[in-house]
Coordinates of C-alpha atoms (C1' of nucleotides) in Angstrom, one line a residue:
Chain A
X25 CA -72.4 -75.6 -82.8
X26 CA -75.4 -74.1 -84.8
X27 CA -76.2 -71.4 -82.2
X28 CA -73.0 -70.2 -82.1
X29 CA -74.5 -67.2 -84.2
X30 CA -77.6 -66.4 -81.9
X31 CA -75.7 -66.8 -78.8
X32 CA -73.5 -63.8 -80.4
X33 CA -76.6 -61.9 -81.6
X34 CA -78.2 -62.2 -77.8
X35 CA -74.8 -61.2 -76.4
X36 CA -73.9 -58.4 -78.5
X37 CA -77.6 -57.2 -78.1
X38 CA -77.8 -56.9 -74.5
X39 CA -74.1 -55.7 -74.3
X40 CA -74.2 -53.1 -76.9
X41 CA -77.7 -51.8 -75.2
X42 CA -76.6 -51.4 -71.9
X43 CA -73.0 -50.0 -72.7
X44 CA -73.0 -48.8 -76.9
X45 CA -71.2 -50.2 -79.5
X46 CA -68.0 -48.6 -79.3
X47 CA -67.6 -49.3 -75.5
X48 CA -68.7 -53.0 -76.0
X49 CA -65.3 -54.8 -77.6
X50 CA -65.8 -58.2 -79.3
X51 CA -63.6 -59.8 -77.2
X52 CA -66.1 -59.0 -74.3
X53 CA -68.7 -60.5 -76.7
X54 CA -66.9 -63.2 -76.8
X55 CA -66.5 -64.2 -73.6
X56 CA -69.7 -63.4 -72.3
X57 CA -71.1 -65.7 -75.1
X58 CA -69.0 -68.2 -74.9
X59 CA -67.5 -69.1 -78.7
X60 CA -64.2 -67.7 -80.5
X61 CA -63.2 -64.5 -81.5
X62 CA -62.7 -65.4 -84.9
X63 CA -66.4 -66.5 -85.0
X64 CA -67.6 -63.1 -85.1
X65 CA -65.8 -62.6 -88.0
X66 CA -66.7 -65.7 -89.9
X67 CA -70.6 -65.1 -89.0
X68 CA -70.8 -61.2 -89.5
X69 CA -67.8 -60.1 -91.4
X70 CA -67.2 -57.1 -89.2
X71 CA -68.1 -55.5 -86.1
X72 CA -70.2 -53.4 -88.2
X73 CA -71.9 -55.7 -90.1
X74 CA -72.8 -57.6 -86.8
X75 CA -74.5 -54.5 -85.7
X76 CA -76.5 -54.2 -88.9
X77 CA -78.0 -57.6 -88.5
X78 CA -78.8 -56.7 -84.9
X79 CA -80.7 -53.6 -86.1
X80 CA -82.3 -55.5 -89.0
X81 CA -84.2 -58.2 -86.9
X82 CA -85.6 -55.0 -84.8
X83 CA -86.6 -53.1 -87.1
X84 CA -88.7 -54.9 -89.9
X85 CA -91.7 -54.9 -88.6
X86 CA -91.8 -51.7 -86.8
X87 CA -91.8 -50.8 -90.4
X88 CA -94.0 -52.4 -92.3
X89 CA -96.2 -51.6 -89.4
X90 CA -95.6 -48.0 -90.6
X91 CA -96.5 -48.3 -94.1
X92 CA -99.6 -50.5 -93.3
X93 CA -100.6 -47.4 -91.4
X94 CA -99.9 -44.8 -94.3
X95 CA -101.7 -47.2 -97.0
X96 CA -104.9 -47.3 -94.7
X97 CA -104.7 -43.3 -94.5
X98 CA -104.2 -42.6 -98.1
X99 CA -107.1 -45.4 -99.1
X100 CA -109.4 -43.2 -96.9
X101 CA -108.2 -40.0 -97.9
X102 CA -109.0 -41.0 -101.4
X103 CA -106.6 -38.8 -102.9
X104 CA -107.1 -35.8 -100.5
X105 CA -104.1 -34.3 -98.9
X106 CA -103.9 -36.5 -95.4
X107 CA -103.2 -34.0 -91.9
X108 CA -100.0 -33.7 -91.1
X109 CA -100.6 -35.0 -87.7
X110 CA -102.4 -38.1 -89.0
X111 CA -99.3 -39.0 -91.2
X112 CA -96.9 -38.2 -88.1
X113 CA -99.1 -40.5 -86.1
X114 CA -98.7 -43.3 -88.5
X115 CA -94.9 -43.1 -88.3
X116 CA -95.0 -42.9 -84.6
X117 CA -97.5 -45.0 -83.2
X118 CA -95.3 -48.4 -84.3
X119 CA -91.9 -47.2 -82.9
X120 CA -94.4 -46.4 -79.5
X121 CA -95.3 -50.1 -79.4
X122 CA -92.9 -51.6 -79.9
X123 CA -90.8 -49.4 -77.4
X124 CA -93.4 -50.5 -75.5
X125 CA -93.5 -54.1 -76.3
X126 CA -89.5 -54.6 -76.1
X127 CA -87.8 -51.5 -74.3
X128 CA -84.4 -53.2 -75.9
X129 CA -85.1 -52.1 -79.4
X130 CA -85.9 -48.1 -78.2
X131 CA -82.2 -48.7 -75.9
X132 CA -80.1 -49.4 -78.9
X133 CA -81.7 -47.2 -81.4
X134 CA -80.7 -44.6 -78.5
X135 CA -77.0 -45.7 -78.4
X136 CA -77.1 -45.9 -82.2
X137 CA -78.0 -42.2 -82.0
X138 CA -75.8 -41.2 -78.9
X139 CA -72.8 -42.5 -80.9
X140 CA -73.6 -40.8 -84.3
X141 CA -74.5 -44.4 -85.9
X142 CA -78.0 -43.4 -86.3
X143 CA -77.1 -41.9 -90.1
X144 CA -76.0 -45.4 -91.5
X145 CA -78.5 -47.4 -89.9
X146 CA -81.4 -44.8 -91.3
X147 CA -80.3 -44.7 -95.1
X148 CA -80.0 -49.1 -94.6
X149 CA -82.9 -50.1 -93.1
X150 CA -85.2 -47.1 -93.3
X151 CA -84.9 -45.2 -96.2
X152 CA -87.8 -46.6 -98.6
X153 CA -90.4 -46.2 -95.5
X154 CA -88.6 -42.4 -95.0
X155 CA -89.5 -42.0 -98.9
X156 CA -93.5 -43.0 -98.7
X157 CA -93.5 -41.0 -95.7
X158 CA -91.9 -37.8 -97.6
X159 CA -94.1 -37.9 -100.4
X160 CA -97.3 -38.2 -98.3
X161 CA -96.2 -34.9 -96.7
X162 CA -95.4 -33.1 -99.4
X163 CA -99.0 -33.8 -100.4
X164 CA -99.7 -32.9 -97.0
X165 CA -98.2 -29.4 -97.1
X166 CA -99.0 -27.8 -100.7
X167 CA -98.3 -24.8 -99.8
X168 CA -94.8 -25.0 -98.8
X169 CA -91.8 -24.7 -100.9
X170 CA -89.8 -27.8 -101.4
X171 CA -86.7 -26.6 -100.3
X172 CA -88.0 -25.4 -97.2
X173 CA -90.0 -28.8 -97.1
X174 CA -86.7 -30.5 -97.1
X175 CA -85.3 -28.6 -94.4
X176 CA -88.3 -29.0 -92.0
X177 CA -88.0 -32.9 -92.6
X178 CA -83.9 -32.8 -91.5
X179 CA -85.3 -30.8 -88.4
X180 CA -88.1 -33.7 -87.7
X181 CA -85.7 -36.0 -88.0
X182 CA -83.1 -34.4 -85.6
X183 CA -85.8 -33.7 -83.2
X184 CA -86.9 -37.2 -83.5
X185 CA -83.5 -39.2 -83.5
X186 CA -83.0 -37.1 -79.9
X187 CA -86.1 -37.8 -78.6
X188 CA -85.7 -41.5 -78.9
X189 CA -82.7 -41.4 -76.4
X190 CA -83.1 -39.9 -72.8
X191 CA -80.1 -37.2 -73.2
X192 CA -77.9 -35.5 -70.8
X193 CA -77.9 -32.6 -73.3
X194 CA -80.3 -30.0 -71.3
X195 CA -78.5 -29.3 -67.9
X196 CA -79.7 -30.7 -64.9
X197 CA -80.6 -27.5 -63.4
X198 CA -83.7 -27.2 -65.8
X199 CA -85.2 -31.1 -65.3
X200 CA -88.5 -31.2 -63.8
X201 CA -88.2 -32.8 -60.8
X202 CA -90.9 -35.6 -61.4
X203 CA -88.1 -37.1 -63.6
X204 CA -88.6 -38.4 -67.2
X205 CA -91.6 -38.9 -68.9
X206 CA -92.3 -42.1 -70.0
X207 CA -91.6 -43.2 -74.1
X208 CA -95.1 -43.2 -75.4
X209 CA -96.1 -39.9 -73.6
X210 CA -92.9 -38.3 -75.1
X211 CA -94.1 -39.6 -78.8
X212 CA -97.1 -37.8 -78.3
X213 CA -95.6 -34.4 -77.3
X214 CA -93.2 -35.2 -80.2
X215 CA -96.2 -35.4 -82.6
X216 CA -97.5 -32.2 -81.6
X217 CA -94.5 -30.1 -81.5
X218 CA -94.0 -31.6 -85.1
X219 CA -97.4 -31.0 -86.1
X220 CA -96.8 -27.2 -85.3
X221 CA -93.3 -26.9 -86.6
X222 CA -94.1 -28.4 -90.0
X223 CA -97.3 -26.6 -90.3
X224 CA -95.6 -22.8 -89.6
X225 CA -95.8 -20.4 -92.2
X226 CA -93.5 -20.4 -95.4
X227 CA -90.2 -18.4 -93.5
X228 CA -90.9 -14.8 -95.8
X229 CA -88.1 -14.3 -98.1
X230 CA -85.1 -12.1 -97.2
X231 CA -83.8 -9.5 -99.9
Chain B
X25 CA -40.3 -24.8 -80.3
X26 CA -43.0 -22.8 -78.3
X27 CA -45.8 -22.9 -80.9
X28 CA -45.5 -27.0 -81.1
X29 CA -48.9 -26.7 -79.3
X30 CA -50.5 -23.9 -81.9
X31 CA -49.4 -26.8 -84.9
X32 CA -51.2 -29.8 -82.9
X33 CA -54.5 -27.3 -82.1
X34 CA -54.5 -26.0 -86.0
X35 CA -54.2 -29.2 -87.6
X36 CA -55.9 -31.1 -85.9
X37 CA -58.6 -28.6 -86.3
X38 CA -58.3 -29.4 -90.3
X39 CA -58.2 -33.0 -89.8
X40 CA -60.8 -33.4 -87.4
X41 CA -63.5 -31.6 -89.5
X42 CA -62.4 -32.8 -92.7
X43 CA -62.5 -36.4 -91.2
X44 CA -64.3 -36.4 -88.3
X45 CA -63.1 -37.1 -84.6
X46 CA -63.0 -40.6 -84.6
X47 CA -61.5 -41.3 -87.7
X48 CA -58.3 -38.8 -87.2
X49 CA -55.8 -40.6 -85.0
X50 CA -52.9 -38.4 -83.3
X51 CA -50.7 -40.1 -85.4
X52 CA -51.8 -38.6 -88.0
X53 CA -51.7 -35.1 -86.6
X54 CA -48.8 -35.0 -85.2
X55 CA -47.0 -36.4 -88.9
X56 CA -48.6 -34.0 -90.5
X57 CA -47.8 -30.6 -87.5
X58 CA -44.3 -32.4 -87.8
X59 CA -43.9 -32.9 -84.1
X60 CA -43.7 -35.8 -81.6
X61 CA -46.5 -38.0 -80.6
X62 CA -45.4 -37.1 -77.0
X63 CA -46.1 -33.7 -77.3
X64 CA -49.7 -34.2 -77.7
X65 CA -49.9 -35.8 -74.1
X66 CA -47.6 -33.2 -73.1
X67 CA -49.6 -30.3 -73.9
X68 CA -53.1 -31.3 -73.7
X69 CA -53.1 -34.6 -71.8
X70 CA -55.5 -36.5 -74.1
X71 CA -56.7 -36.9 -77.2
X72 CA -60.1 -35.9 -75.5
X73 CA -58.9 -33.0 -74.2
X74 CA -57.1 -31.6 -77.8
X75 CA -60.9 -31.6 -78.5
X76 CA -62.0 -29.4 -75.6
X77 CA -59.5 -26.8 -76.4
X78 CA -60.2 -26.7 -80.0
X79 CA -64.6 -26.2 -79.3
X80 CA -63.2 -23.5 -76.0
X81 CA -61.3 -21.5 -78.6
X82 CA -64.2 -21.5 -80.8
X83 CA -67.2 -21.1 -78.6
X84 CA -66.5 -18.7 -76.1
X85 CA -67.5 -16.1 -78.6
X86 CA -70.7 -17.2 -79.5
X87 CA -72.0 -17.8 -76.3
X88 CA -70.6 -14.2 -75.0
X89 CA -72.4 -13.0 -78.3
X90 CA -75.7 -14.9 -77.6
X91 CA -75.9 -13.8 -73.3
X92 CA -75.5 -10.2 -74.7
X93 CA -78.4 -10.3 -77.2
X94 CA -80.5 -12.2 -74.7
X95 CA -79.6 -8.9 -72.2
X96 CA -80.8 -6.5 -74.3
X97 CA -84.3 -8.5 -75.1
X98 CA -84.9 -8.7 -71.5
X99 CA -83.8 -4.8 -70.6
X100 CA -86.2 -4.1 -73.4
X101 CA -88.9 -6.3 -72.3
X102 CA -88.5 -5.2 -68.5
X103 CA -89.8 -7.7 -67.3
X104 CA -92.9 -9.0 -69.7
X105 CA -92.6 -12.1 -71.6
X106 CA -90.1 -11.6 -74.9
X107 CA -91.8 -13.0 -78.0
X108 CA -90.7 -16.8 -79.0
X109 CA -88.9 -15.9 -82.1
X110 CA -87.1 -13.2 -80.9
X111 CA -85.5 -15.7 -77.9
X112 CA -84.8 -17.9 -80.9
X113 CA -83.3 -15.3 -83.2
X114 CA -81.2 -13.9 -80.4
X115 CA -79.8 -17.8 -79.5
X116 CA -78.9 -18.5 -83.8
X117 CA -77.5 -15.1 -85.0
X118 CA -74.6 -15.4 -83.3
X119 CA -74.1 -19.0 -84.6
X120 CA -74.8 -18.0 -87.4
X121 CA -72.6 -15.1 -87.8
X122 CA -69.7 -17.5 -86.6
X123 CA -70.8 -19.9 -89.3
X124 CA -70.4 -17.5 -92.3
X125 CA -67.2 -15.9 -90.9
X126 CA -65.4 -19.3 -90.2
X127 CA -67.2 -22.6 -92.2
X128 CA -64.6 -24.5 -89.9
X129 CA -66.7 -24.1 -86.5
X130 CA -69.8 -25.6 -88.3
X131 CA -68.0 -27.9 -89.6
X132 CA -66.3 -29.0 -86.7
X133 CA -69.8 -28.6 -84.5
X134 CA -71.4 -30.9 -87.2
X135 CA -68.2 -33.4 -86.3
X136 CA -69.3 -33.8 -83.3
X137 CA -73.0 -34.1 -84.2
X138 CA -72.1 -36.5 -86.3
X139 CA -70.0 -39.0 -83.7
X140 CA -72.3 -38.5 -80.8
X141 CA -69.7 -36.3 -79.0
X142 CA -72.3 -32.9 -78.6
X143 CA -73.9 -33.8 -75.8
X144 CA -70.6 -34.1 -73.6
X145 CA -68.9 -31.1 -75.6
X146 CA -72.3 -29.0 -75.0
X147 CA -72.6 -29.9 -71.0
X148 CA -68.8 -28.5 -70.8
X149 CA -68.7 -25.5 -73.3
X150 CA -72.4 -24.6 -73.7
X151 CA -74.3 -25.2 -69.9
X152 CA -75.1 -21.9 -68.7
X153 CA -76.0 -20.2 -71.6
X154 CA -78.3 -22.7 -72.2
X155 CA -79.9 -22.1 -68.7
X156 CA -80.6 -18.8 -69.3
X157 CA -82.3 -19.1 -72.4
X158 CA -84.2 -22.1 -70.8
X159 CA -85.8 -19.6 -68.3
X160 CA -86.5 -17.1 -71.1
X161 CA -88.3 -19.7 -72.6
X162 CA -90.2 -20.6 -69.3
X163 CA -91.4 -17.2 -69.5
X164 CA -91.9 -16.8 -73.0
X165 CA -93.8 -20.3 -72.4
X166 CA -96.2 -19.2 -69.1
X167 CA -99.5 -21.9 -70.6
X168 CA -96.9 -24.8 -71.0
X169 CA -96.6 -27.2 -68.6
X170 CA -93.1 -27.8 -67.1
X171 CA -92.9 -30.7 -68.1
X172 CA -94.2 -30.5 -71.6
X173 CA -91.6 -27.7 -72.0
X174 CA -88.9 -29.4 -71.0
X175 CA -89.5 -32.4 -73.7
X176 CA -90.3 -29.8 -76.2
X177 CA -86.5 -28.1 -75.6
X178 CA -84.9 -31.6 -75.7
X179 CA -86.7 -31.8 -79.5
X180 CA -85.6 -28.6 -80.3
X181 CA -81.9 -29.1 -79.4
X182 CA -82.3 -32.3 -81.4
X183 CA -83.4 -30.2 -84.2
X184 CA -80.9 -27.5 -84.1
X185 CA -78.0 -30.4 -83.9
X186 CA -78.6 -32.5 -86.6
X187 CA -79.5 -28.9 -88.9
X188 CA -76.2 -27.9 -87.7
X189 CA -74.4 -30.8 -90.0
X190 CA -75.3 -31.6 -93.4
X191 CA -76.2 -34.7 -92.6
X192 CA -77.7 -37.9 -95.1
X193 CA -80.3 -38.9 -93.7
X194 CA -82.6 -38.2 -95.7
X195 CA -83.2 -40.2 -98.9
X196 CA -81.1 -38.2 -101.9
X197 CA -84.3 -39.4 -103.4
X198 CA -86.3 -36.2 -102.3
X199 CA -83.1 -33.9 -101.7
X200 CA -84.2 -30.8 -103.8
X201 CA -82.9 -30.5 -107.1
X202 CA -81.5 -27.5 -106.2
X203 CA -79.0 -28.6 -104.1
X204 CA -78.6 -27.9 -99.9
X205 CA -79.3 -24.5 -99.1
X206 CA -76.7 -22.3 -97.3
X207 CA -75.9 -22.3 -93.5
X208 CA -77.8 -18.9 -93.1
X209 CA -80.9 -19.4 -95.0
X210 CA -81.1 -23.1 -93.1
X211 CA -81.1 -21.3 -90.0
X212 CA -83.7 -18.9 -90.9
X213 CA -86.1 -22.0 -91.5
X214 CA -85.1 -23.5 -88.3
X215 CA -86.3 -20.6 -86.1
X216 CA -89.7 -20.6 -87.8
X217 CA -90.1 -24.3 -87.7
X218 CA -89.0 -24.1 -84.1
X219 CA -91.1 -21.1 -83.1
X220 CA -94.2 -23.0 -84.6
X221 CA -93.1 -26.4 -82.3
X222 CA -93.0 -24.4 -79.5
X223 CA -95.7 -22.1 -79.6
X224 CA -98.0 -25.3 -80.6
X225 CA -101.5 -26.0 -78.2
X226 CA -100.1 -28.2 -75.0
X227 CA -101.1 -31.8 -75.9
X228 CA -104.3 -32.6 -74.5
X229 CA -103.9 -35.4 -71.8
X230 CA -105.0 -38.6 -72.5
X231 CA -107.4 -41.0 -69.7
Chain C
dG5 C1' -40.0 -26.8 -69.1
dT6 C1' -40.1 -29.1 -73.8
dC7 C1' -39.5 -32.5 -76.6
dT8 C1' -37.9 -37.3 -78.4
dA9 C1' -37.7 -42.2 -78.6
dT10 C1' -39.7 -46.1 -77.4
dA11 C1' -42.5 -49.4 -74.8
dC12 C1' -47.2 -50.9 -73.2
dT13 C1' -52.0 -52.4 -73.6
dG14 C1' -56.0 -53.4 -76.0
dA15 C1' -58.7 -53.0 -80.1
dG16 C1' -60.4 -55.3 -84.8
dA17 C1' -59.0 -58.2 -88.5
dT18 C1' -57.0 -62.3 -90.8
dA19 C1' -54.3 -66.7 -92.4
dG20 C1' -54.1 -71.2 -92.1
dA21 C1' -54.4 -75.7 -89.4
dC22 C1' -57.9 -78.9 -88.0
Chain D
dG11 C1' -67.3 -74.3 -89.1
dT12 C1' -64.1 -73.5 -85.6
dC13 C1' -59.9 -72.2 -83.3
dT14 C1' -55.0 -70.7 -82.6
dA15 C1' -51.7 -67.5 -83.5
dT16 C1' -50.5 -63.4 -85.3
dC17 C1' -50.8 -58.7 -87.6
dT18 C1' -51.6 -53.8 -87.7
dC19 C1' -53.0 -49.8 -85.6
dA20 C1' -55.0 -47.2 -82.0
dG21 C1' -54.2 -44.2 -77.4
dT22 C1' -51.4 -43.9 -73.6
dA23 C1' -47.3 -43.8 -70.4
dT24 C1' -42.5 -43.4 -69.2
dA25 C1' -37.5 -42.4 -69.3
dG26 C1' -34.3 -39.4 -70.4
dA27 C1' -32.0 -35.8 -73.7
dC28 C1' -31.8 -30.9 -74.3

DNA sequence: GTCTATACTGAGATAGAC
DNA sequence: GTCTATCTCAGTATAGAC
């Protein structure tokens, strides 16, 4: 059959979501979908390479949404140095809708990260977005040394990747008791505790 | 033998951070300690549970080092609000101190980081200390609303993590030429970059 | 109490028939 | 393109020697 390869895509999407990729064996894949083991193979070449396509058809347009965003900024900057926050917002407000839109694609970008996949799947199909998003802070933060620049952007992106999942990480004890927030209002208390971090003073030097 | 069990625990300490958790199979340790497979179910009942006793041994320090600092700060604040940074600095010295005296704990911490293990290894090795810098926070914190806070700690644990581990995420593209910075000097930037997150405005709510 | 040898189950990958 | 059969390697469990 043609479909064999959706009907694995579909399976292994809704599988790997709801229990990550390392719990979720091709052989349950399989079965759930229907075809051969060896198909998975055939199609994808790997486990891994099965995931990549499922991340793939998520995430290209969340990104090109991004850059549309940072184009429009810079055209009305004209050259200016763009806020921090307004560059943040850009890179946010996508990944907000289309958590929104499709709650799947925000669930395995979460497993991604709560399995330490997240790495990979950045540097193939989100490094040249990262890049334009660099520069335009850079430009955004004159006054900052690069190194320390560099740093700040490993902690946005830790504080970021962490967000994105609803973690066990902070005890129990110390939850609210109204329970989680929802995605989008999380993005926006993301944005502002970025927009602070990123905007601190230099750290002084240390003899 | 009686130190068949100090062989397993020291090299699969080696392994594991040279190759990550995952990746090191007890076959491999146990070839290269130069005892049985067996043993490693003997002594320590699972491969999951090696790992415990290798983060216990290297923890329990810390987090004795960090409660005592946090002690002090509060004697010497009796009872007024401690400063942000100083609740920060008191949490990453001893981390820090642990990081320059033995490269292997980071290492290994950054391990886990990187295969999505810290969140179970923090709830069992880390939980109460983290409470009690929670509420320090709270009351360093007294404009922020609970559950602002609370999101904003989740962000900064994400921060701390993935700063923890040299990680490549980031594009080597806009890695400094310079090369990465030392564990120390990347931990003075995190406090400041975190003190400047937390201490941002609350976010305005939105209709 | 400790340790060894070996067997068991389930994973991903692959060669070759159709 | 698809499927069967098989391979290698993982973690785990058990029986029994010292």
């Amino acid at each position: 059959m043609i479909d064999t390869k959706q009907k694995i895509l579909d399976t292994a999407e809704r599988l790997i979501g709801d229990q990550g990729y390392a719990a979720t064996s091709l052989r349950h894949i399989i079965a759930e979908a229907g075809v051969n083991l060896a198909a998975v193979n055939y199609h994808f070449g790997s486990k891994e390479d099965l995931l990549d396509e499922l991340i793939l058809r998520k995430a290209a347009g969340v990104n090109q949404e991004r850059l549309a965003l940072l184009d429009r900024l810079e055209e009305e900057a004209a050259g200016a140095a763009i806020p921090v926050g307004k560059v943040l917002t850009a890179f946010f407000d996508p990944m907000m809708e289309a958590g929104s839109r499709n709650p799947q694609f925000v669930k395995l970008m979460g497993r991604m990260y709560a399995e330490g996949l997240l790495p990979g799947v950045v540097s193939k199909h989100f490094q040249p977005t990262l890049i334009r998003f660099v520069q335009a802070l850079r430009r955004s933060l004159p006054t900052l040394p690069e190194a320390e620049l560099f740093s700040r952007l490993q902690f946005m992106i830790g504080a970021m990747s962490h967000a994105v999942c609803a973690s066990r990480t902070v005890p129990a004890a110390v939850i609210p008791a109204d329970g989680v927030p929802d995605f989008r209002q999380t993005m926006r208390w993301l944005v502002v505790f970025l927009t602070g971090g990123l905007q601190a003073p230099p750290t002084p030097e240390v003899p």
